[in-house]
């Protein structure tokens, strides 16, 4: 896609909303969200104003890792419904003007996938080289010191082949061999299956680990690791993660997607901010949007924030489009980090920065980490690497729609506990026009009304006195955004006059404003300057 085509791409304007179907809405009382349940809630998505839904895996799966262990890439897991239910969700979203993005998991399959069953049967079959196999080490053990993210060696012995296979994650998630052209073509066919079915793009899971070192060299020990470092992170993943050859895999995936025109490819990437430009590509395009979690990962104060955002914008290559992600199925809830008051400031920041916003279902009502008792833990990360606070269940808990015992999510026993904070639910916040939910809705609408907030240039200003602020400029329009990152009033020292488009308090709209001005505690204001 050329720079000119990129400037018109739908995903520049869209707010992208991640949904874990298992936690969104249950339709049949089994305690698990499903596609018919999602279909019931599309009216809400349209009301909120999101432009695209990113759906976590709904493919056939033994579900040992949140559906990311896939046994059939081209089938819907019966827990979620049938293919007809998927088609109904797709059609209803499209009728509502909402795009549909699916998770694409190219790195591995379930060990129950037909491909692996054939591959593991012998060293001499059509799929023998479809996975990463290696001979035992000189001592009869694993070939090298590579570790699984879920603890222990990343190598598992297969008696039938008398070899080890590699798994970046669970032993039941063998890694595909992306050096095999037949594997690439098979994965391309799975993409085409869904693209032909009308999906609008993919989010690539674990895109930085698609290729491992061909020489199987040992990873070096991390000299900075200590007792607080989880065991899987004791070694630096030099030879397993972010290999140069992985970029060729992403370019191949992008080439398949580009056969279909105006579709989106975003992806989970690894490394520091200064590496993110790597994933956009140059002569050969890679990801449209390498997902950027900088807002979640930075220290929350004006000085740190200005440095983080500046470093990120500087890392994006010419022609690349930014994005900002504030939540996800394996990221701690932003409201638990910032608190409810500053979550409103995060909403203001996310929706006014230059770039595509991503949020996770529940962020718009300030959902926090849910307490999950030890007997209810489902996440294999927590089960296998205990004592390091790696459990991802607290952010994956079902969405609370109302204040009833089961939150309007299910009539049965929910698969994970719901939040005990019953008053923090969608129904209550839809009624309260000053709620965080209404703030998100109004900010999304403001982005649609003001092209400057989507396409305008980002112009930083010096953070001072706990206030982070910046300008957006397009043609003769200039908009200022001032954010008070503390719980006390602060003087915002800008000069000029204009009209207030919005306050995080959901007042001041259309008020005439002159600078400098005082911001109330935890207040953000968007001002359109007079010209």
Coordinates of C-alpha atoms in Angstrom, one line a residue:
X1 CA 0.0 0.0 0.0
X2 CA 1.5 3.4 -1.0
X3 CA 1.8 6.3 1.3
X4 CA -1.2 8.0 -0.5
X5 CA -3.3 4.9 0.0
X6 CA -2.2 4.6 3.6
X7 CA -3.5 8.2 4.2
X8 CA -7.0 7.1 3.2
X9 CA -6.9 3.7 5.0
X10 CA -10.0 3.1 7.2
X11 CA -7.8 2.0 10.1
X12 CA -6.4 5.5 10.6
X13 CA -9.8 6.8 11.5
X14 CA -11.1 3.8 13.5
X15 CA -11.1 3.1 17.2
X16 CA -10.2 -0.6 17.5
X17 CA -11.9 -2.5 20.3
X18 CA -10.5 -5.9 21.4
X19 CA -13.1 -8.5 22.5
X20 CA -12.3 -11.8 24.1
X21 CA -15.5 -13.6 23.0
X22 CA -15.2 -16.0 26.0
X23 CA -15.7 -13.0 28.4
X24 CA -18.0 -10.8 26.5
X25 CA -21.5 -12.3 26.5
X26 CA -22.8 -15.8 27.1
X27 CA -26.0 -16.7 25.2
X28 CA -26.7 -20.3 26.5
X29 CA -26.0 -20.3 30.2
X30 CA -22.8 -22.4 30.1
X31 CA -20.7 -19.6 31.6
X32 CA -18.6 -19.0 28.5
X33 CA -19.1 -16.1 26.1
X34 CA -19.9 -17.0 22.5
X35 CA -20.7 -15.7 19.1
X36 CA -24.5 -15.6 19.5
X37 CA -23.9 -13.6 22.7
X38 CA -21.6 -11.1 20.8
X39 CA -24.4 -10.8 18.2
X40 CA -26.7 -9.6 21.0
X41 CA -24.4 -6.8 21.9
X42 CA -23.6 -5.2 18.5
X43 CA -26.1 -2.5 19.3
X44 CA -23.8 -1.5 22.2
X45 CA -20.7 -1.4 20.0
X46 CA -22.5 0.8 17.5
X47 CA -23.7 3.1 20.3
X48 CA -20.2 3.4 21.6
X49 CA -18.9 4.3 18.1
X50 CA -16.0 1.9 17.7
X51 CA -14.8 1.4 14.1
X52 CA -13.4 -2.1 14.3
X53 CA -13.6 -5.2 16.6
X54 CA -10.5 -7.3 17.1
X55 CA -11.7 -10.8 18.2
X56 CA -9.3 -13.1 20.1
X57 CA -9.2 -16.7 18.8
X58 CA -12.5 -18.5 18.2
X59 CA -11.0 -21.4 16.2
X60 CA -11.3 -25.0 17.2
X61 CA -9.0 -25.6 20.2
X62 CA -8.5 -27.7 23.3
X63 CA -8.4 -24.3 25.0
X64 CA -5.3 -24.9 27.1
X65 CA -4.0 -21.4 26.4
X66 CA -7.0 -19.1 25.9
X67 CA -7.7 -20.5 22.4
X68 CA -4.2 -19.7 21.2
X69 CA -3.6 -23.5 20.9
X70 CA -5.4 -24.1 17.6
X71 CA -6.4 -27.6 16.3
X72 CA -8.1 -26.3 13.2
X73 CA -7.5 -22.8 11.8
X74 CA -10.6 -23.0 9.5
X75 CA -13.2 -24.1 12.0
X76 CA -15.2 -22.4 14.8
X77 CA -14.9 -24.1 18.2
X78 CA -18.3 -25.5 19.2
X79 CA -18.0 -23.6 22.5
X80 CA -18.4 -20.3 20.5
X81 CA -21.0 -21.6 18.1
X82 CA -21.0 -22.5 14.4
X83 CA -19.7 -21.0 11.2
X84 CA -23.2 -19.6 10.6
X85 CA -22.9 -17.7 13.9
X86 CA -19.6 -16.2 12.8
X87 CA -21.2 -15.1 9.5
X88 CA -24.0 -13.5 11.4
X89 CA -21.6 -11.5 13.6
X90 CA -19.6 -10.4 10.6
X91 CA -22.7 -9.3 8.7
X92 CA -24.1 -7.5 11.7
X93 CA -20.9 -5.7 12.4
X94 CA -20.5 -4.6 8.8
X95 CA -24.1 -3.4 8.7
X96 CA -23.3 -1.3 11.8
X97 CA -20.2 0.1 9.9
X98 CA -17.8 -1.8 12.1
X99 CA -14.8 -3.8 10.7
X100 CA -13.9 -7.2 11.9
X101 CA -10.2 -8.2 12.7
X102 CA -9.3 -11.8 13.7
X103 CA -6.4 -13.0 15.7
X104 CA -3.9 -14.9 13.4
X105 CA -1.6 -17.4 15.2
X106 CA 1.1 -18.4 12.7
X107 CA 3.8 -19.4 15.2
X108 CA 2.4 -22.7 16.5
X109 CA -0.5 -25.1 16.5
X110 CA -2.1 -27.3 19.1
X111 CA -0.5 -30.7 19.4
X112 CA -3.9 -32.0 18.5
X113 CA -3.8 -30.4 15.0
X114 CA -3.7 -32.9 12.2
X115 CA -0.5 -31.4 10.9
X116 CA 1.4 -32.2 14.1
X117 CA -0.2 -35.6 14.5
X118 CA 1.3 -36.5 11.1
X119 CA 4.6 -34.8 11.7
X120 CA 5.2 -36.6 15.0
X121 CA 4.4 -40.0 13.6
X122 CA 7.8 -40.5 11.9
X123 CA 10.8 -38.7 10.4
X124 CA 9.6 -39.7 6.9
X125 CA 6.2 -38.4 6.1
X126 CA 4.9 -35.4 4.0
X127 CA 4.8 -33.2 7.1
X128 CA 7.9 -34.4 8.9
X129 CA 9.5 -31.0 8.5
X130 CA 6.5 -28.9 9.3
X131 CA 7.6 -28.3 12.9
X132 CA 10.9 -27.5 14.6
X133 CA 12.6 -30.8 15.3
X134 CA 16.1 -31.5 16.6
X135 CA 18.3 -34.3 17.7
X136 CA 19.1 -34.7 21.4
X137 CA 22.1 -33.0 22.9
X138 CA 25.3 -34.8 23.5
X139 CA 24.1 -35.8 27.0
X140 CA 20.8 -37.2 25.6
X141 CA 18.9 -34.1 26.9
X142 CA 17.5 -31.1 25.1
X143 CA 19.5 -29.7 22.1
X144 CA 20.2 -26.4 23.9
X145 CA 19.3 -24.1 26.8
X146 CA 16.2 -22.5 25.2
X147 CA 13.4 -21.9 27.6
X148 CA 9.6 -21.9 27.2
X149 CA 7.8 -18.8 28.2
X150 CA 5.7 -21.0 30.4
X151 CA 8.7 -22.4 32.3
X152 CA 11.2 -25.2 31.8
X153 CA 12.9 -26.3 28.6
X154 CA 11.4 -25.3 25.3
X155 CA 12.1 -28.8 24.0
X156 CA 9.9 -31.8 24.4
X157 CA 10.9 -35.4 23.7
X158 CA 8.9 -37.4 21.1
X159 CA 9.5 -41.1 21.4
X160 CA 8.0 -42.0 18.0
X161 CA 10.6 -39.8 16.2
X162 CA 13.4 -40.1 18.8
X163 CA 13.7 -36.4 18.6
X164 CA 12.8 -33.2 20.4
X165 CA 10.3 -30.7 19.2
X166 CA 10.4 -27.0 20.1
X167 CA 7.6 -25.1 21.8
X168 CA 7.9 -21.4 22.6
X169 CA 4.9 -21.7 24.9
X170 CA 3.2 -24.8 26.3
X171 CA 4.4 -28.3 25.4
X172 CA 1.0 -28.7 23.7
X173 CA 1.8 -25.8 21.4
X174 CA 4.6 -27.0 19.0
X175 CA 6.2 -24.3 16.9
X176 CA 5.7 -24.5 13.1
X177 CA 8.8 -24.5 10.9
X178 CA 8.5 -21.2 8.9
X179 CA 11.6 -22.2 6.9
X180 CA 9.4 -24.8 5.1
X181 CA 7.7 -23.3 2.1
X182 CA 4.8 -25.7 2.4
X183 CA 4.1 -24.4 5.9
X184 CA 4.0 -20.9 4.6
X185 CA 1.6 -21.8 1.8
X186 CA -0.6 -23.7 4.2
X187 CA -0.8 -20.7 6.5
X188 CA -1.5 -18.4 3.5
X189 CA -4.4 -20.6 2.7
X190 CA -5.8 -20.2 6.2
X191 CA -5.6 -16.4 5.8
X192 CA -7.3 -16.6 2.4
X193 CA -10.1 -18.7 3.9
X194 CA -11.0 -15.9 6.3
X195 CA -10.3 -13.1 3.9
X196 CA -12.6 -14.7 1.4
X197 CA -15.2 -14.9 4.2
X198 CA -15.1 -11.1 4.5
X199 CA -12.8 -10.3 7.5
X200 CA -11.1 -7.0 7.4
X201 CA -7.7 -7.9 8.7
X202 CA -5.6 -9.8 11.2
X203 CA -3.7 -9.2 14.4
X204 CA -0.6 -11.4 14.3
X205 CA 0.1 -13.2 17.5
X206 CA 3.8 -13.6 18.6
X207 CA 5.0 -12.2 15.3
X208 CA 8.6 -11.7 16.5
X209 CA 9.3 -15.3 17.2
X210 CA 8.4 -16.9 13.9
X211 CA 11.9 -18.0 13.2
X212 CA 14.6 -19.4 15.5
X213 CA 18.3 -19.6 15.1
X214 CA 19.1 -22.3 12.5
X215 CA 22.3 -23.2 14.3
X216 CA 20.4 -23.7 17.6
X217 CA 22.9 -21.6 19.5
X218 CA 22.5 -21.3 23.3
X219 CA 21.0 -18.1 24.6
X220 CA 23.3 -16.1 26.9
X221 CA 22.5 -15.6 30.6
X222 CA 21.0 -12.3 31.5
X223 CA 23.5 -10.6 33.8
X224 CA 20.8 -8.4 35.3
X225 CA 18.5 -11.2 36.3
X226 CA 17.9 -11.7 40.0
X227 CA 15.6 -13.6 42.4
X228 CA 12.7 -11.5 41.3
X229 CA 13.2 -12.5 37.6
X230 CA 10.9 -15.2 36.4
X231 CA 12.8 -18.3 35.4
X232 CA 11.9 -18.1 31.7
X233 CA 13.6 -14.7 31.6
X234 CA 17.0 -15.9 33.1
X235 CA 18.4 -16.0 29.6
X236 CA 18.4 -13.3 27.0
X237 CA 16.3 -14.6 24.0
X238 CA 19.0 -13.6 21.4
X239 CA 18.6 -16.7 19.3
X240 CA 14.9 -17.3 19.7
X241 CA 13.2 -13.9 19.5
X242 CA 13.2 -11.1 16.9
X243 CA 15.5 -12.9 14.5
X244 CA 16.2 -11.0 11.2
X245 CA 14.6 -13.8 9.3
X246 CA 11.3 -13.3 11.0
X247 CA 10.9 -10.1 9.0
X248 CA 10.8 -12.1 5.9
X249 CA 7.9 -14.1 7.4
X250 CA 6.0 -11.0 8.2
X251 CA 6.6 -9.7 4.6
X252 CA 5.2 -12.9 3.3
X253 CA 2.1 -12.6 5.4
X254 CA 1.6 -9.0 4.4
X255 CA 1.9 -10.1 0.7
X256 CA -1.0 -12.5 1.1
X257 CA -3.1 -9.8 2.9
X258 CA -2.4 -7.2 0.1
X259 CA -4.0 -9.6 -2.4
X260 CA -7.3 -8.4 -0.9
X261 CA -6.9 -4.6 -1.0
X262 CA -7.9 -2.4 1.9
X263 CA -7.3 -4.8 4.8
X264 CA -5.3 -4.3 8.1
X265 CA -2.3 -6.2 9.4
X266 CA -1.3 -5.3 13.0
X267 CA 0.8 -7.4 15.2
X268 CA 2.3 -8.2 18.6
X269 CA 5.9 -7.2 18.5
X270 CA 8.7 -7.4 21.1
X271 CA 11.6 -5.2 22.1
X272 CA 12.1 -1.6 23.1
X273 CA 10.5 1.4 21.4
X274 CA 13.5 2.1 19.3
X275 CA 13.0 -1.3 17.6
X276 CA 9.3 -0.8 16.7
X277 CA 10.1 0.9 13.4
X278 CA 11.7 -2.3 12.3
X279 CA 8.3 -3.9 12.0
X280 CA 6.8 -1.4 9.5
X281 CA 9.2 -2.4 6.8
X282 CA 10.8 -0.2 4.1
X283 CA 11.0 -1.4 0.5
X284 CA 8.9 -4.4 1.5
X285 CA 6.0 -3.6 3.7
X286 CA 5.4 -5.5 6.9
X287 CA 2.9 -4.5 9.5
X288 CA 0.5 -1.5 9.1
X289 CA 0.4 -1.2 12.9
X290 CA 3.0 -2.8 15.1
X291 CA 1.1 -2.6 18.4
X292 CA 2.6 0.0 20.8
X293 CA 2.0 -0.5 24.5
X294 CA 4.2 2.5 25.6
X295 CA 1.3 4.3 27.4
X296 CA 0.8 1.2 29.6
X297 CA 4.4 0.6 30.2
X298 CA 5.6 4.1 31.1
X299 CA 5.7 5.7 34.5
X300 CA 2.5 7.9 34.8
X301 CA 3.8 11.4 35.2
X302 CA 4.1 14.4 32.8
X303 CA 7.9 14.2 32.5
X304 CA 8.1 10.5 31.8
X305 CA 5.1 10.6 29.5
X306 CA 6.5 13.3 27.3
X307 CA 9.8 11.3 26.9
X308 CA 7.9 8.1 26.1
X309 CA 5.7 9.6 23.5
X310 CA 8.5 11.6 21.9
X311 CA 10.7 8.5 21.7
X312 CA 7.9 6.5 20.1
X313 CA 7.1 9.1 17.4
X314 CA 10.8 9.4 16.6
X315 CA 11.0 5.6 16.1
X316 CA 8.3 5.5 13.4
X317 CA 9.7 5.6 9.8
X318 CA 8.4 8.0 7.2
X319 CA 5.1 6.9 6.0
X320 CA 4.4 4.8 9.1
X321 CA 1.2 5.4 11.1
X322 CA 1.3 5.4 14.9
X323 CA -1.0 3.5 17.3
X324 CA -1.5 3.4 21.0
X325 CA -2.8 0.4 23.0
X326 CA -4.1 0.8 26.6
X327 CA -5.4 -2.7 27.3
X328 CA -5.3 -6.3 26.2
X329 CA -6.0 -9.9 27.2
X330 CA -2.5 -10.3 28.7
X331 CA -2.0 -6.7 30.0
X332 CA -2.8 -5.5 33.5
X333 CA -6.0 -3.3 33.5
X334 CA -5.1 0.4 33.0
X335 CA -7.6 1.4 35.7
X336 CA -5.9 -0.7 38.3
X337 CA -2.6 1.1 37.5
X338 CA -3.9 4.6 37.3
X339 CA -7.1 4.6 39.4
X340 CA -10.5 5.7 38.2
X341 CA -9.9 9.5 38.1
X342 CA -6.7 9.2 36.0
X343 CA -8.3 6.6 33.8
X344 CA -10.4 9.6 32.4
X345 CA -7.1 11.4 31.6
X346 CA -5.8 8.2 29.8
X347 CA -9.0 8.2 27.8
X348 CA -8.5 11.9 26.8
X349 CA -4.9 11.2 25.9
X350 CA -5.6 8.0 23.9
X351 CA -8.3 9.6 21.8
X352 CA -6.5 12.9 21.0
X353 CA -3.0 11.6 20.2
X354 CA -2.0 11.1 16.6
X355 CA -2.5 7.5 15.9
X356 CA -5.0 4.6 15.9
X357 CA -6.4 3.9 19.4
X358 CA -6.8 0.3 20.7
X359 CA -8.7 -0.5 23.9
X360 CA -9.8 -3.8 25.5
X361 CA -13.5 -4.5 26.3
X362 CA -14.1 -3.1 29.8
X363 CA -11.5 -0.3 29.6
X364 CA -14.3 2.0 28.7
X365 CA -16.0 1.5 32.1
X366 CA -12.8 1.5 34.1
X367 CA -12.7 -2.3 34.7
X368 CA -10.0 -3.3 37.1
X369 CA -8.1 -6.5 37.9
X370 CA -10.6 -9.1 39.3
X371 CA -9.7 -11.1 42.3
X372 CA -9.3 -14.8 41.2
X373 CA -9.0 -17.3 44.1
X374 CA -6.4 -20.0 43.7
X375 CA -9.1 -22.6 43.1
X376 CA -10.4 -20.7 40.0
X377 CA -7.1 -20.0 38.3
X378 CA -7.2 -20.9 34.6
X379 CA -4.1 -19.3 33.2
X380 CA -1.3 -21.8 32.5
X381 CA 1.3 -19.0 33.0
X382 CA 0.3 -18.7 36.6
X383 CA 0.1 -22.4 37.1
X384 CA 3.5 -23.2 35.7
X385 CA 5.5 -20.1 36.7
X386 CA 4.2 -19.5 40.2
X387 CA 5.0 -16.7 42.6
X388 CA 5.9 -14.0 40.1
X389 CA 2.5 -12.3 39.6
X390 CA 2.2 -13.4 36.0
X391 CA -1.5 -14.5 36.2
X392 CA -3.5 -13.0 33.3
X393 CA -6.9 -14.2 34.5
X394 CA -7.6 -10.9 36.4
X395 CA -7.9 -8.9 33.2
X396 CA -9.6 -11.7 31.3
X397 CA -12.6 -11.9 33.7
X398 CA -16.1 -11.6 32.1
X399 CA -17.5 -8.1 31.3
X400 CA -20.1 -6.8 33.8
X401 CA -23.2 -5.5 31.9
X402 CA -25.3 -4.9 35.0
X403 CA -25.2 -5.1 38.8
X404 CA -26.8 -8.5 39.1
X405 CA -24.9 -11.5 40.7
X406 CA -23.8 -12.8 37.3
X407 CA -23.5 -9.3 35.8
X408 CA -25.8 -9.8 32.8
X409 CA -23.0 -11.9 31.3
X410 CA -24.5 -15.4 31.9
X411 CA -27.3 -17.2 33.6
X412 CA -24.9 -19.9 34.7
X413 CA -21.6 -20.0 36.5
X414 CA -19.1 -17.7 34.8
X415 CA -15.9 -19.3 33.7
X416 CA -14.0 -16.8 35.8
X417 CA -15.3 -14.7 38.7
X418 CA -16.8 -11.3 37.8
X419 CA -15.8 -8.1 39.5
X420 CA -17.1 -7.6 43.0
X421 CA -17.6 -3.9 42.2
X422 CA -21.1 -4.4 40.9
X423 CA -21.8 -0.7 40.4
X424 CA -19.1 -0.5 37.8
X425 CA -21.1 -1.9 34.9
X426 CA -22.1 -0.9 31.4
X427 CA -25.8 -0.4 32.1
X428 CA -25.2 2.0 35.0
X429 CA -22.7 4.0 33.1
X430 CA -25.0 4.3 30.0
X431 CA -27.5 5.9 32.3
X432 CA -24.9 8.3 33.8
X433 CA -24.0 11.0 31.3
X434 CA -20.9 12.0 33.3
X435 CA -19.5 8.4 33.4
X436 CA -16.2 7.2 32.0
X437 CA -18.2 5.3 29.4
X438 CA -19.9 8.5 28.2
X439 CA -16.5 10.2 28.1
X440 CA -15.2 7.5 25.8
X441 CA -18.3 7.8 23.6
X442 CA -18.0 11.6 23.4
X443 CA -14.3 11.4 22.6
X444 CA -14.9 8.9 19.8
X445 CA -17.6 11.2 18.4
X446 CA -15.2 14.2 18.8
X447 CA -12.6 12.4 16.7
X448 CA -15.2 12.0 13.9
X449 CA -16.2 15.6 14.0
X450 CA -12.7 17.0 14.1
X451 CA -10.4 15.7 11.3
X452 CA -7.5 17.5 13.0
X453 CA -7.6 14.9 15.9
X454 CA -7.1 12.1 13.4
X455 CA -5.0 13.6 10.6
X456 CA -3.4 16.6 12.2
X457 CA 0.3 17.0 13.0
X458 CA 1.4 16.3 16.5
X459 CA 3.2 19.3 18.1
X460 CA 4.7 18.6 21.5
X461 CA 4.8 21.2 24.2
X462 CA 7.0 21.2 27.3
X463 CA 5.5 19.3 30.3
X464 CA 5.5 21.4 33.4
X465 CA 3.7 21.6 36.8
X466 CA 2.2 18.1 36.4
X467 CA 0.6 19.1 33.1
X468 CA 1.2 17.1 29.9
X469 CA 0.1 19.0 26.9
X470 CA 0.4 19.2 23.1
X471 CA -1.1 20.6 20.0
X472 CA -2.7 19.0 16.9
X473 CA -2.6 21.1 13.7
X474 CA -4.3 20.6 10.3
X475 CA -4.4 23.4 7.7
X476 CA -5.6 26.4 9.7
X477 CA -7.1 24.4 12.6
X478 CA -5.1 24.0 15.8
X479 CA -6.3 22.1 18.8
X480 CA -4.7 22.1 22.2
X481 CA -4.9 19.2 24.7
X482 CA -4.0 19.8 28.3
X483 CA -3.9 17.0 30.9
X484 CA -3.6 17.4 34.6
X485 CA -1.8 14.3 35.9
X486 CA -2.3 15.0 39.6
X487 CA -5.0 15.1 42.2
X488 CA -4.7 18.8 42.8
X489 CA -5.5 21.9 40.7
X490 CA -2.8 23.1 38.4
X491 CA -2.2 26.2 36.3
X492 CA -1.9 25.4 32.6
X493 CA 0.3 28.1 31.1
X494 CA -0.8 28.5 27.5
X495 CA -1.5 31.8 25.7
X496 CA -4.4 32.6 23.4
X497 CA -8.1 32.1 23.2
X498 CA -10.4 29.5 21.9
X499 CA -13.5 27.3 22.5
X500 CA -13.5 24.3 24.8
X501 CA -14.5 21.2 22.8
X502 CA -14.5 18.9 25.9
X503 CA -13.4 18.4 29.4
X504 CA -12.8 15.1 31.1
X505 CA -15.5 16.3 33.6
X506 CA -17.9 16.3 30.6
X507 CA -18.7 20.0 31.0
X508 CA -17.1 23.2 29.6
X509 CA -18.4 22.3 26.1
X510 CA -18.4 25.3 23.8
X511 CA -17.2 27.5 26.7
X512 CA -15.0 30.4 25.6
X513 CA -11.5 29.9 27.1
X514 CA -8.5 32.1 27.5
X515 CA -5.1 31.0 28.6
X516 CA -3.5 30.5 31.0
X517 CA -6.2 28.6 32.9
X518 CA -6.5 26.5 35.9
X519 CA -7.2 22.8 35.4
X520 CA -9.2 21.1 38.2
X521 CA -7.8 17.9 39.8
X522 CA -7.6 15.0 37.3
X523 CA -8.9 17.2 34.5
X524 CA -8.2 17.2 30.8
X525 CA -9.4 19.8 28.4
X526 CA -9.5 20.0 24.6
X527 CA -9.5 23.5 23.2
X528 CA -9.9 24.6 19.6
X529 CA -8.0 27.8 19.1
X530 CA -9.5 30.9 17.5
X531 CA -8.0 31.8 14.1

